[in-house]
Short mmCIF file of C-alpha atoms in Angstrom, two decimals:
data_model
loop_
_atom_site.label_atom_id
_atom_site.label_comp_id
_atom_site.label_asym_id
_atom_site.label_seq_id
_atom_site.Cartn_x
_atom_site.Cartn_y
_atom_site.Cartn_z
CA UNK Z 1 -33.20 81.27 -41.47
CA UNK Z 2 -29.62 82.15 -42.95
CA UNK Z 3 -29.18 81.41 -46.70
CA UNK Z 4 -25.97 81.01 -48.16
CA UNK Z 5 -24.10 83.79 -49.89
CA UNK Z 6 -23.64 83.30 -53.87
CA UNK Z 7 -20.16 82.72 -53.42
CA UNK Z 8 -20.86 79.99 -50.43
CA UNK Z 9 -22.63 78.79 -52.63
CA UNK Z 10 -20.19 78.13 -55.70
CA UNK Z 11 -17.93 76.96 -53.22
CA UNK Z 12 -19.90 74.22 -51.56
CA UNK Z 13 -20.46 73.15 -55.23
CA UNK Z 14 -16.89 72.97 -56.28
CA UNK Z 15 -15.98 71.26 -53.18
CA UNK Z 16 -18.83 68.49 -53.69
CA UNK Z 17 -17.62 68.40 -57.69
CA UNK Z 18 -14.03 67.91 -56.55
CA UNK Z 19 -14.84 64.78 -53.71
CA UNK Z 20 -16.57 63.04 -56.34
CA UNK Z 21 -13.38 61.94 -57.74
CA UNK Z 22 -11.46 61.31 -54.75
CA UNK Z 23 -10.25 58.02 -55.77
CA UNK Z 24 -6.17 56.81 -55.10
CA UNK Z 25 -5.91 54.95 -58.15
CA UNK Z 26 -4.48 56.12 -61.10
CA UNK Z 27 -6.47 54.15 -64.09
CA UNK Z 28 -4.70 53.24 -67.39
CA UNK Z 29 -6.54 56.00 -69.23
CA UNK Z 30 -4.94 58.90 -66.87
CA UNK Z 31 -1.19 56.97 -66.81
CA UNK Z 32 -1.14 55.96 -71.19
CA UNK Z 33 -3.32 58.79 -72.36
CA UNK Z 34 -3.72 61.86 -70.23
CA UNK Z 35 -0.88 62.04 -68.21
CA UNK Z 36 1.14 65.23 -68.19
CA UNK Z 37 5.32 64.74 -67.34
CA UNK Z 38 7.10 67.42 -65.79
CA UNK Z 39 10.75 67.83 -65.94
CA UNK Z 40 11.77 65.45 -63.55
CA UNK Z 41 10.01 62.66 -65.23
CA UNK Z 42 6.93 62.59 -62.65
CA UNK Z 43 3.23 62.33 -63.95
CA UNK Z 44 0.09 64.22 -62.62
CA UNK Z 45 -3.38 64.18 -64.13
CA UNK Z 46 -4.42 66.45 -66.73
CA UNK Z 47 -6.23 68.70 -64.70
CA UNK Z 48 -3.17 68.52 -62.18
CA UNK Z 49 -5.22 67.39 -59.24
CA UNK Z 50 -3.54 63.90 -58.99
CA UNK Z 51 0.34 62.97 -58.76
CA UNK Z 52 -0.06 59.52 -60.56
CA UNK Z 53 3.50 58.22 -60.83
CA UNK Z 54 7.05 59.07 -59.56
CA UNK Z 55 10.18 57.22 -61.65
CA UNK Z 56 12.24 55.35 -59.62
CA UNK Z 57 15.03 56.84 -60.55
CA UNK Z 58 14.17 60.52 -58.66
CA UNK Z 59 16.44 61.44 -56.44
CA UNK Z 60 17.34 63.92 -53.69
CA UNK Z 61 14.69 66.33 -52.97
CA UNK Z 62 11.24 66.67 -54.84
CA UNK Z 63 8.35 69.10 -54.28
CA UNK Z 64 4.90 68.17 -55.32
CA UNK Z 65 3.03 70.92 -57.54
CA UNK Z 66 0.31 73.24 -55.77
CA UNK Z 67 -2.78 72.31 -56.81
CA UNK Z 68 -2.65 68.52 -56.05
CA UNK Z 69 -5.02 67.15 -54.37
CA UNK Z 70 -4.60 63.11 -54.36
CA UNK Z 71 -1.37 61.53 -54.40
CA UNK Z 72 -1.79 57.85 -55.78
CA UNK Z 73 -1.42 54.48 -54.88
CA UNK Z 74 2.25 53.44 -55.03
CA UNK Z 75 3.20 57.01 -57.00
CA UNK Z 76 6.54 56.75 -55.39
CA UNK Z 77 6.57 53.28 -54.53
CA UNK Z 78 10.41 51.95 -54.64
CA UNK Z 79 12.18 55.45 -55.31
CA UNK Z 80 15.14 53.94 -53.18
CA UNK Z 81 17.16 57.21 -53.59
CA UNK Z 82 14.43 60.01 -52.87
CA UNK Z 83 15.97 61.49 -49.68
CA UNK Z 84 12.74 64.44 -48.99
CA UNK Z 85 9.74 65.30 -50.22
CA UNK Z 86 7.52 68.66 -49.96
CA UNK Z 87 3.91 68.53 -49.65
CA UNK Z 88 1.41 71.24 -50.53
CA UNK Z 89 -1.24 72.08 -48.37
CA UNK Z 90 -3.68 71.48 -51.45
CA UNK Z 91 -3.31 67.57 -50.71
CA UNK Z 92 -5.67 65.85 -48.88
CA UNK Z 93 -5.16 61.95 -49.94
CA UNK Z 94 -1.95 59.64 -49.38
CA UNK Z 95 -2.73 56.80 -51.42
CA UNK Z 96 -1.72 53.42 -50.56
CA UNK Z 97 1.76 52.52 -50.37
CA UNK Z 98 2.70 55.75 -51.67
CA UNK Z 99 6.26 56.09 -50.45
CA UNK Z 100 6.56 52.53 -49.89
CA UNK Z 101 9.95 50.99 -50.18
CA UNK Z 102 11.21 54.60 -50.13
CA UNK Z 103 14.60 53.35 -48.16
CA UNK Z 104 16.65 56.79 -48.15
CA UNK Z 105 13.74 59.21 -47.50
CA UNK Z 106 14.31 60.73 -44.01
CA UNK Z 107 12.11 64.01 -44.40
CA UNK Z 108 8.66 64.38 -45.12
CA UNK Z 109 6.19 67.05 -43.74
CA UNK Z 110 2.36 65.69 -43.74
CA UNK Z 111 0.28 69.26 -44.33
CA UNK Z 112 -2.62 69.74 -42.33
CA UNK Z 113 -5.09 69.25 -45.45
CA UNK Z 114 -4.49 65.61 -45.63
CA UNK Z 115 -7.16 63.95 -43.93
CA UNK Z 116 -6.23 60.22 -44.99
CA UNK Z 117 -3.02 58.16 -44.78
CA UNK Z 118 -3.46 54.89 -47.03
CA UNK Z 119 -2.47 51.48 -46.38
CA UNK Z 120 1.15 51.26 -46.16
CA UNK Z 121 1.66 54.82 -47.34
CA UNK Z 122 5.19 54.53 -45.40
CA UNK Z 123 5.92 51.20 -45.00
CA UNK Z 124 9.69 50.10 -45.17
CA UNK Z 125 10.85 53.78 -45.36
CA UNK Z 126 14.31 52.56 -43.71
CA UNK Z 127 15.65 56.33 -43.00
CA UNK Z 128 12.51 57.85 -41.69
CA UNK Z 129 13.40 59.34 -38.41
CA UNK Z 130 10.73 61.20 -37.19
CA UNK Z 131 7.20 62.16 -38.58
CA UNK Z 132 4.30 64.69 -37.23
CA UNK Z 133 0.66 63.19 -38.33
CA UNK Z 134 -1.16 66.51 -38.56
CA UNK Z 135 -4.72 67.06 -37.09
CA UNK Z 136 -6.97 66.88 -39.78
CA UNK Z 137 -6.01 62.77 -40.36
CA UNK Z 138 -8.62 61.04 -38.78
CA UNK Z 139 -7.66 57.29 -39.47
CA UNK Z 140 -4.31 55.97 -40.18
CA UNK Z 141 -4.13 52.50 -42.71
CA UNK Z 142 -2.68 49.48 -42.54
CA UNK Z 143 1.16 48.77 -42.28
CA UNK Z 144 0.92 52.80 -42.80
CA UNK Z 145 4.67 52.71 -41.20
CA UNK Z 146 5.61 49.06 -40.76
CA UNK Z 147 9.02 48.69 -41.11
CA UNK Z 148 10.25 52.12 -40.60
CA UNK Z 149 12.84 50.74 -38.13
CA UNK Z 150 14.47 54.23 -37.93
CA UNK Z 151 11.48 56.24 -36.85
CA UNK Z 152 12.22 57.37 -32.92
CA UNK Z 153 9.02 59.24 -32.73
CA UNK Z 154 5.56 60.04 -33.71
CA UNK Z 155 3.01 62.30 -32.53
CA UNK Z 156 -0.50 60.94 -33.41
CA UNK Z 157 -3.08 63.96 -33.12
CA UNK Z 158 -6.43 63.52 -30.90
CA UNK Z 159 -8.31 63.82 -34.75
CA UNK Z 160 -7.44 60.10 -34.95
CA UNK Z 161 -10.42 57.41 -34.71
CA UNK Z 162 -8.50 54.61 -36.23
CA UNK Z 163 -5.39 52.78 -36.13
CA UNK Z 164 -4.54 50.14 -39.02
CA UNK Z 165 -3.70 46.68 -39.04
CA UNK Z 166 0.47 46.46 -38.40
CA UNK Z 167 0.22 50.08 -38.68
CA UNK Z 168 3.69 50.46 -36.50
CA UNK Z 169 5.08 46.62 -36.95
CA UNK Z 170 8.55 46.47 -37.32
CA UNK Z 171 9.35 50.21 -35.73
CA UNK Z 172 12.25 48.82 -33.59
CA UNK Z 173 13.81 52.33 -32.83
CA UNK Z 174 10.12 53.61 -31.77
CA UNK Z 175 10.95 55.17 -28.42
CA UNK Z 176 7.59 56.64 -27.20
CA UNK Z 177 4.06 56.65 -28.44
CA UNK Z 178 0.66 58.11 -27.13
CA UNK Z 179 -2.56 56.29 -27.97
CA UNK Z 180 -4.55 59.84 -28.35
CA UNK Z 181 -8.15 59.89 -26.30
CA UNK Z 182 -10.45 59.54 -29.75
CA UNK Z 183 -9.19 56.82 -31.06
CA UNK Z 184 -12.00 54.18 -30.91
CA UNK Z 185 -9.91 51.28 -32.48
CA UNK Z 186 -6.96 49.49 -33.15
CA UNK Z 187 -5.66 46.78 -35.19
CA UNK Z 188 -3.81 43.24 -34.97
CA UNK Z 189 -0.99 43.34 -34.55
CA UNK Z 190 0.05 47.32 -34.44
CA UNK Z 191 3.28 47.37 -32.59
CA UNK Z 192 4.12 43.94 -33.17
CA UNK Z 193 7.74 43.88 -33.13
CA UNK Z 194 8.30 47.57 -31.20
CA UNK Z 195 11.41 46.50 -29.20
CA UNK Z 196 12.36 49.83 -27.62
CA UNK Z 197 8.84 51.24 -27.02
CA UNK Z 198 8.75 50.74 -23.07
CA UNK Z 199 5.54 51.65 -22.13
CA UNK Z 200 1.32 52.04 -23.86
CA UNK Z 201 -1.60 53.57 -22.46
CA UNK Z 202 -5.22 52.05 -23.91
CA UNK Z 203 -7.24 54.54 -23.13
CA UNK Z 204 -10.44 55.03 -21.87
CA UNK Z 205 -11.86 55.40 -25.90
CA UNK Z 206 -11.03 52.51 -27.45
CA UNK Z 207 -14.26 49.92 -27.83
CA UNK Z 208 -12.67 47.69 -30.79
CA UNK Z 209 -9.27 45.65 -30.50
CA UNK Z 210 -8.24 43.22 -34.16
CA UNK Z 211 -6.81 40.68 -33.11
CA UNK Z 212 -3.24 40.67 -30.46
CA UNK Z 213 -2.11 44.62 -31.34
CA UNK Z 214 1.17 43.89 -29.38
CA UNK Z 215 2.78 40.14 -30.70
CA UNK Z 216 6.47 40.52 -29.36
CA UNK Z 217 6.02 43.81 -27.94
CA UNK Z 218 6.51 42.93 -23.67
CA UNK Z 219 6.85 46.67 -22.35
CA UNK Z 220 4.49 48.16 -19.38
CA UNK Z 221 0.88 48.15 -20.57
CA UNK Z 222 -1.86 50.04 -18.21
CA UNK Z 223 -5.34 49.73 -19.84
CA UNK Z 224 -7.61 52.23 -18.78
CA UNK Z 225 -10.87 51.42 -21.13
CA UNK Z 226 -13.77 50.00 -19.78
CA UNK Z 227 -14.23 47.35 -22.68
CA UNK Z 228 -10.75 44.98 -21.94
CA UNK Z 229 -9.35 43.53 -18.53
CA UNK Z 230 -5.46 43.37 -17.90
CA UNK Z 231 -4.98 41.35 -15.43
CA UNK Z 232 -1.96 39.01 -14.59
CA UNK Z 233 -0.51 39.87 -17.92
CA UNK Z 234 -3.25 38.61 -19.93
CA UNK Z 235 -5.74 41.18 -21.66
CA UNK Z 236 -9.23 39.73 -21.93
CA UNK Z 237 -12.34 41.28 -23.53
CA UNK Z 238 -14.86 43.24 -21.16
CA UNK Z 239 -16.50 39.64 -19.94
CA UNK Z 240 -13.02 37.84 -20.18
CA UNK Z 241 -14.50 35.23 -22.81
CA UNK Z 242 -12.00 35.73 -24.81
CA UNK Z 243 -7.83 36.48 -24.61
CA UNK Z 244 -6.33 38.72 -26.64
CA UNK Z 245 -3.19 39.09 -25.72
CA UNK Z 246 -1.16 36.61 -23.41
CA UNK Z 247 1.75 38.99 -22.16
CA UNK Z 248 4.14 36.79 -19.81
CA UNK Z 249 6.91 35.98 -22.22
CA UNK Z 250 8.83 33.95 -19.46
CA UNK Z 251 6.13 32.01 -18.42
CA UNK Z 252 6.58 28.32 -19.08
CA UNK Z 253 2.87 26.71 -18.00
CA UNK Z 254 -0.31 28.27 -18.33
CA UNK Z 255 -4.00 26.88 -17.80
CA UNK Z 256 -6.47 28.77 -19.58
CA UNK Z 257 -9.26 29.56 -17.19
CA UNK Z 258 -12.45 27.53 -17.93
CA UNK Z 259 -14.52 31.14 -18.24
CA UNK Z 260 -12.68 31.17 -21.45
CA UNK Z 261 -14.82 30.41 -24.45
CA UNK Z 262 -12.48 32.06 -27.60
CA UNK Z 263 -8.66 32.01 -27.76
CA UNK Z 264 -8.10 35.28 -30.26
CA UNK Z 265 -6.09 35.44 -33.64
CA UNK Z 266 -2.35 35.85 -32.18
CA UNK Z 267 -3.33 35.36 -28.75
CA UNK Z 268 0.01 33.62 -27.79
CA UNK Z 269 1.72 34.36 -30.95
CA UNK Z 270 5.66 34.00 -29.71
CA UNK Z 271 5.30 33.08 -26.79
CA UNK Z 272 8.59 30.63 -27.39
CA UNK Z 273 9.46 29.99 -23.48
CA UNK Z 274 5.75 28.03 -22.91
CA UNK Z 275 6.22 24.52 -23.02
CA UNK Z 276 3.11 23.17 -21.68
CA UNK Z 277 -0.76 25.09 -22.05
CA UNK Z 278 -4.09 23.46 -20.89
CA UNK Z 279 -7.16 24.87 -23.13
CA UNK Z 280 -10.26 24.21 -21.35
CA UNK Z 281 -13.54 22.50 -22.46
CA UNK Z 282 -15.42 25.77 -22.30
CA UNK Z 283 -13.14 26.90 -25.39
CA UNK Z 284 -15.00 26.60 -28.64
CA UNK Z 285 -12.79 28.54 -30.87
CA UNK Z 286 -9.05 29.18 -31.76
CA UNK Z 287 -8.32 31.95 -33.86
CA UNK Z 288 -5.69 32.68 -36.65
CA UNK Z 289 -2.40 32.46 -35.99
CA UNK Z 290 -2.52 31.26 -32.15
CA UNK Z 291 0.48 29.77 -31.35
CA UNK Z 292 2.15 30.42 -34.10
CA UNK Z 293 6.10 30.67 -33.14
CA UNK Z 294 5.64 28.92 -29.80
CA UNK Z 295 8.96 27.36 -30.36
CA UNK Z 296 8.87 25.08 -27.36
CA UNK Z 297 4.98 24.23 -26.80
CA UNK Z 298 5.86 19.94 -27.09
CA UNK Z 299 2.01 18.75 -26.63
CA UNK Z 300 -1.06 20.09 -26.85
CA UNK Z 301 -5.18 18.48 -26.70
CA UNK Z 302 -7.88 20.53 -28.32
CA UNK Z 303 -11.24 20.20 -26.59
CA UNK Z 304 -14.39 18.71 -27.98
CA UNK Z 305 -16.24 21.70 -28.03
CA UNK Z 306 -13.67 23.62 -30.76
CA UNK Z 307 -15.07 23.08 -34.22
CA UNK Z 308 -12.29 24.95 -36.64
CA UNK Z 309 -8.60 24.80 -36.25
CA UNK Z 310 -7.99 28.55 -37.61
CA UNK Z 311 -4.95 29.68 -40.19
CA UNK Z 312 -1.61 29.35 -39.03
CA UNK Z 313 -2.88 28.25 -35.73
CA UNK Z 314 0.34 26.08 -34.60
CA UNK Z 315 2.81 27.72 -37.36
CA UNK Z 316 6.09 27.14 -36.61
CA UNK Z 317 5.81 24.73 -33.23
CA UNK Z 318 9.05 22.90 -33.80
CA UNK Z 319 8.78 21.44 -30.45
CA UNK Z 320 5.36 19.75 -30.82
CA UNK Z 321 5.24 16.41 -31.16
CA UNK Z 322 1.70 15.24 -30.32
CA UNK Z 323 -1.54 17.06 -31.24
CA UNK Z 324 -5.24 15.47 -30.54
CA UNK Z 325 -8.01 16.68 -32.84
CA UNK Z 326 -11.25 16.41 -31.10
CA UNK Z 327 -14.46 14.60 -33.43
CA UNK Z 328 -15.86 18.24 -33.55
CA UNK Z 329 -13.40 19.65 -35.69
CA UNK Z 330 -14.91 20.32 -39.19
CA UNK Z 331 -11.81 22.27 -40.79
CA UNK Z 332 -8.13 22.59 -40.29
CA UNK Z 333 -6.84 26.07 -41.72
CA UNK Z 334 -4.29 27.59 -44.13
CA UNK Z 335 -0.97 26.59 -42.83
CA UNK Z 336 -2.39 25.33 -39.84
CA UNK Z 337 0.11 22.79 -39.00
CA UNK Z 338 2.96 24.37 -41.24
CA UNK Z 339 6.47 23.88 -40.11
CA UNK Z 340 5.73 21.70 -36.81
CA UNK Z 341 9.14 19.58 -37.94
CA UNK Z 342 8.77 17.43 -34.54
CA UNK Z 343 5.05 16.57 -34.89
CA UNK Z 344 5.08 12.81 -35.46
CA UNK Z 345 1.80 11.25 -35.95
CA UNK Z 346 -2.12 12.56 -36.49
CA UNK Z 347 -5.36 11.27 -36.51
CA UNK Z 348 -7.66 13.40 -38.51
CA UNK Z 349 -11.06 12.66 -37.45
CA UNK Z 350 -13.70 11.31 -39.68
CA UNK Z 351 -15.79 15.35 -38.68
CA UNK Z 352 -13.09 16.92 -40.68
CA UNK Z 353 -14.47 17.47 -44.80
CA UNK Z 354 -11.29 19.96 -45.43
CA UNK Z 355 -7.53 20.62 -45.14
CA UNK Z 356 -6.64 23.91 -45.99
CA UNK Z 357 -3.40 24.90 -47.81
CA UNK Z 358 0.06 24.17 -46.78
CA UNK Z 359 -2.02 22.28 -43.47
CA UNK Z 360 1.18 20.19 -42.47
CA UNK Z 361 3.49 21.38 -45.11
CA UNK Z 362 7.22 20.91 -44.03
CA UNK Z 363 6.04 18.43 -41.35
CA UNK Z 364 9.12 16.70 -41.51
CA UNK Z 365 8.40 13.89 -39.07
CA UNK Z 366 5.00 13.62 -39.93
CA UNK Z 367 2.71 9.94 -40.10
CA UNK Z 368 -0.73 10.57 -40.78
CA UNK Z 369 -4.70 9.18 -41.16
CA UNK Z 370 -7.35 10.91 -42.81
CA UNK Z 371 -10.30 9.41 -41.43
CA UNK Z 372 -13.59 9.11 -44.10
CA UNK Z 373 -15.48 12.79 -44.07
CA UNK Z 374 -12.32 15.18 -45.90
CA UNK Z 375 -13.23 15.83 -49.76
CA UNK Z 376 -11.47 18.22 -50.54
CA UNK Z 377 -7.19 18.24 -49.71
CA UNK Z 378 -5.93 21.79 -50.83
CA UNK Z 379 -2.82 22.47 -52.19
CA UNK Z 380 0.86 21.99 -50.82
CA UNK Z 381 -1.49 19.87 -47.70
CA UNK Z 382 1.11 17.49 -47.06
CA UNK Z 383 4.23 18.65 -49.31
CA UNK Z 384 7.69 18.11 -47.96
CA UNK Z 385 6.67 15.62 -45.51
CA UNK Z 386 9.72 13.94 -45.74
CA UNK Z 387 8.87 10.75 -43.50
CA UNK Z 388 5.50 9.90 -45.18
CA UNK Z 389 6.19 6.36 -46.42
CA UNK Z 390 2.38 5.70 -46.91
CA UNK Z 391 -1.02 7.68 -47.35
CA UNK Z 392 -4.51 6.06 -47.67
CA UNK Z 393 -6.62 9.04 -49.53
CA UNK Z 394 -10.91 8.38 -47.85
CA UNK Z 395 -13.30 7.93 -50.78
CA UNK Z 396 -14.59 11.11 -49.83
CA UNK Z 397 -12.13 13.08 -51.22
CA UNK Z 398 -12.81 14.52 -54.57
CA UNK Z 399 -9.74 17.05 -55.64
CA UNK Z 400 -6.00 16.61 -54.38
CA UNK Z 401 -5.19 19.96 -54.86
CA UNK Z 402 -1.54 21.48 -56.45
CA UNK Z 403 1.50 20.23 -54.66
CA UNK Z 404 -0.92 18.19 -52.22
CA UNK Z 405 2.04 15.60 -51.88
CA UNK Z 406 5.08 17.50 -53.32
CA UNK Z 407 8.20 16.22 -52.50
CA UNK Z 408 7.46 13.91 -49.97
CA UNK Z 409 10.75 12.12 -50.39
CA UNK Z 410 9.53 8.92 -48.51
CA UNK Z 411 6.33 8.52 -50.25
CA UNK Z 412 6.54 4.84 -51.95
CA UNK Z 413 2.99 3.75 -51.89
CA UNK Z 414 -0.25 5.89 -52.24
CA UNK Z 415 -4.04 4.79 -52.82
CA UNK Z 416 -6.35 7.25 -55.08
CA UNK Z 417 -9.89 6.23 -54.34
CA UNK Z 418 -12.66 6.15 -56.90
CA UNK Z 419 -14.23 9.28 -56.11
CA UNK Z 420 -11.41 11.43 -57.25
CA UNK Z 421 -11.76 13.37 -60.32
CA UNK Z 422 -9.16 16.19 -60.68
CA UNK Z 423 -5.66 15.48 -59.36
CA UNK Z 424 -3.83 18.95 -59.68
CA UNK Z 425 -0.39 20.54 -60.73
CA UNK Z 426 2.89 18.52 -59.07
CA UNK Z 427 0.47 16.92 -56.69
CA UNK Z 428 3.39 14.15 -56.41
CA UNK Z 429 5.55 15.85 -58.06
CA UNK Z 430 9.26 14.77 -56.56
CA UNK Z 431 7.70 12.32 -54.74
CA UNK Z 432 11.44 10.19 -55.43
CA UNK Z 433 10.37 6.43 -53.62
CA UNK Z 434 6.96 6.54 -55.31
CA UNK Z 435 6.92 3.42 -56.89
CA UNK Z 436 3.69 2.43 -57.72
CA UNK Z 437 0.20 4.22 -58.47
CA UNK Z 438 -3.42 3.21 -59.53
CA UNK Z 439 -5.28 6.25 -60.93
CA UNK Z 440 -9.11 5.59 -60.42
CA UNK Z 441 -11.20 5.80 -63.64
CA UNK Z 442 -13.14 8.37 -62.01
CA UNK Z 443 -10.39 10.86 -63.06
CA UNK Z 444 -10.82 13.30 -65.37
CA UNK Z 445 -7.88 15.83 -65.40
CA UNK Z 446 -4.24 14.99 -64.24
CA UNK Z 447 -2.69 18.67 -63.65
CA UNK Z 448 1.37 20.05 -65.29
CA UNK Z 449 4.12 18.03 -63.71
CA UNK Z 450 1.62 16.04 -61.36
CA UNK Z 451 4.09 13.00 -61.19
CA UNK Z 452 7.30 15.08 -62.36
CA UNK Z 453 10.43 13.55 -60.93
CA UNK Z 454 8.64 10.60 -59.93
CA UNK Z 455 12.15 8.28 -60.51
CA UNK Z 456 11.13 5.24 -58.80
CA UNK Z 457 7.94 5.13 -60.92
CA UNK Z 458 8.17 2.40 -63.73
CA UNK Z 459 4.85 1.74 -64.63
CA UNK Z 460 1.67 3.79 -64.57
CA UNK Z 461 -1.70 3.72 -66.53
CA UNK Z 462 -3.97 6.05 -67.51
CA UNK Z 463 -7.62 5.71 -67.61
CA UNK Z 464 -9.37 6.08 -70.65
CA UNK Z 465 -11.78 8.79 -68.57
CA UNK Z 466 -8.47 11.16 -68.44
CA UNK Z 467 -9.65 14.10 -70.51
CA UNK Z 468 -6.71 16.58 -69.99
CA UNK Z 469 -3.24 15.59 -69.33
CA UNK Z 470 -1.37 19.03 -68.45
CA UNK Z 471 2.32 19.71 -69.05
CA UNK Z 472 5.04 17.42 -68.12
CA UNK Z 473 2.50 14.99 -66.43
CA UNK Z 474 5.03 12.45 -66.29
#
């Protein structure tokens, strides 16, 4: 057996001392007590082996001092007029968001000690052209270069295991891009938005896919791993249970075959030429963000067997006018319904015991039950529903949440049941026809500006069970 040498030895100890502090973020005690300036107003770490923070007003061309090894989260976040930037090849961190917002930066060279590229370390770096990701970077982060809308090209090194969330959303000038042979995953919606990228390889590596990694992005796609099906522009998983990505942006009709069991988070995410889409009984779940954007989907039924209506799911269906919610449904997401101006009228089933936030906000046409089972309706549910005229609240509802019922112009009569305690910040707030109100002695807090701009309101009393009345109640 081979023992190390002394000097191995001292080495392999400095190395391990150094990687214990390998964190990105610059704490208050290193930025208001330790921090040492240099000339050009930029502040590093004490023992000079972190850049904390860049001023926003540096300009033109800046070179990092040998010796660093972390640059920090958001260190030159919003230095609009930084036009280049050298690296030493002591670095081996990019923190998050680094550079972000770093419009006029058009040169950067990544040395080949950095082994990490943090969340959004790029992102919206308008004048970034072209960038080489050296070898030793083994994952890249989320929105890492989203928005670069410059950037032409990009040579991502075989070291690569992982690609971020959005990592290249936004890169409309993005000519050409190789998926290297390592790379074992990639997130949702990666080249969303890559307009003049004309062709992607999957290769044979990848095992893990987030989500739709392509929303708006229509060039040639060959898939060559063993884990996915392409077939007639639709990419399933390995035992086509579940779509990922629904390709055919012309399309106008599409059944969803009944093998399908799992419609995935952006599956059909602008796809604004379908008008018409038939979702199988076999389909038990729809994921985030769905349809969101399918401009001209008019009607749709959900099947029995779904049991959650995910986030965003229908966001921004101005065409849909008529949605059935099967008994089954337990939960309707975040901003499920949000922006579907057309949708008319909606039966929420008695199975349903919550409506997430901003549900059916800016449902402008929107007439609607809640059936007995919902206890909890979050905030900005129903605001700017301009055609509510009426609302019967179930007496299993507990909390209307902040803005539940903001601005719901037409609003003139509303019933609180019993079982409400809390009713929250301008949860009727500019509700202008609401004319009459019973709060339920059951109430115990009425939130700031809950009723605020409430003109048609004469008369209202409050229970002697209100404990806290917030700020500009009335």
């Amino acid at each position: 057996m081979q023992y190390p040498t002394i000097s191995e030895y001292v080495k392999a100890s400095q190395d391990a001392s150094d990687n214990l502090d390998m964190s990105t973020e610059a704490t208050n005690a290193e930025l208001l007590k330790e921090a040492i300036t240099d000339e050009f107003g930029v502040e590093y770490s004490k023992d000079g082996r972190k850049l904390l923070k860049a001023p926003q007003k540096l300009d033109g061309t800046y070179s990092i001092k040998e010796g660093v090894r972390i640059i920090c989260n958001n260190a030159f976040s919003g230095c609009f007029s930084l036009k280049s930037l050298v690296i030493p090849d002591s670095v081996t961190r990019i923190g998050d968001s680094a550079f972000f917002f770093c419009e006029f930066l058009r040169s950067v060279v990544i040395p080949d000690s950095v082994t990490n590229i943090g969340d959004g370390a790029f992102g919206y770096c308008y004048s970034l052209t072209s960038i080489a990701i050296p070898s030793s970077v083994t994952s890249i982060g989320d929105w890492a270069f989203s928005g670069c809308h410059s950037l032409t090209d990009i040579a991502i090194p075989d070291s690569v295991t992982s690609i971020g969330d959005n990592t290249f959303m936004g890169c409309t000038s993005l000519s050409s891009l190789v998926i290297p042979s390592c790379v074992t995953s990639i997130g949702d919606s990666t080249f969303m938005g890559c307009t003049s990228l004309s062709s992607l390889v999957i290769p044979e590596s990848v095992v893990s896919i987030k989500g739709n990694l392509f929303c708006g992005w229509y060039g040639e796609l060959k898939c060559l791993s063993p884990n996915f099906i392409f077939e007639d522009g639709v990419l399933f998983d390995k035992d086509k249970s579940t779509i990922i990505s629904f390709r055919d942006k012309d399309i106008t009709s599409y059944v969803i075959p009944d093998y399908v069991t799992s419609i995935g988070a952006r599956a059909f995410n602008g796809c604004s030429s379908l008008t018409d889409i038939a979702i199988p009984d076999s389909v038990t779940s729809i994921g985030d963000n769905t349809f969101m954007g399918c401009t001209s989907l008019s009607s749709l039924v959900i099947p029995s067997g779904v049991t959650s209506i995910g986030n965003r799911s229908f966001y921004g269906c101005t065409s849909l006018s008529s949605v059935v919610i099967p008994d089954g449904v337990t939960s309707i997401g975040e901003g499920a319904f949000l922006w579907c101006s057309s949708l008319s009228e909606i039966v929420i089933p008695s199975s349903v015991t919550s409506i997430g936030h901003s549900a059916f906000y800016k449902c402008d046409s929107l007439r609607v039950v809640i059936s007995d089972g919902v206890t909890s309706i979050w905030d900005s549910a129903f605001g700017g529903c301009d055609s509510l005229s009426e609302i019967v609240i179930p007496s299993s509802v507990t909390s209307i949440g902040n803005r539940a019922f903001f601005c719901c112009d037409s609003l003139s009569e509303i019933v609180i049941p019993s079982s409400v305690t809390s009713i929250g910040d301008s949860a009727f707030g500019g509700c202008v026809s609401l004319s009459e109100i019973v709060i339920p002695s059951s109430v115990t807090s009425i939130g700031d500006h809950a009723f605020g701009g409430c003109r048609s309101l004469s008369e209202i009393v409050i229970p002697s069970s209100v404990t806290s009345i917030g700020k500009g109640a009335f």
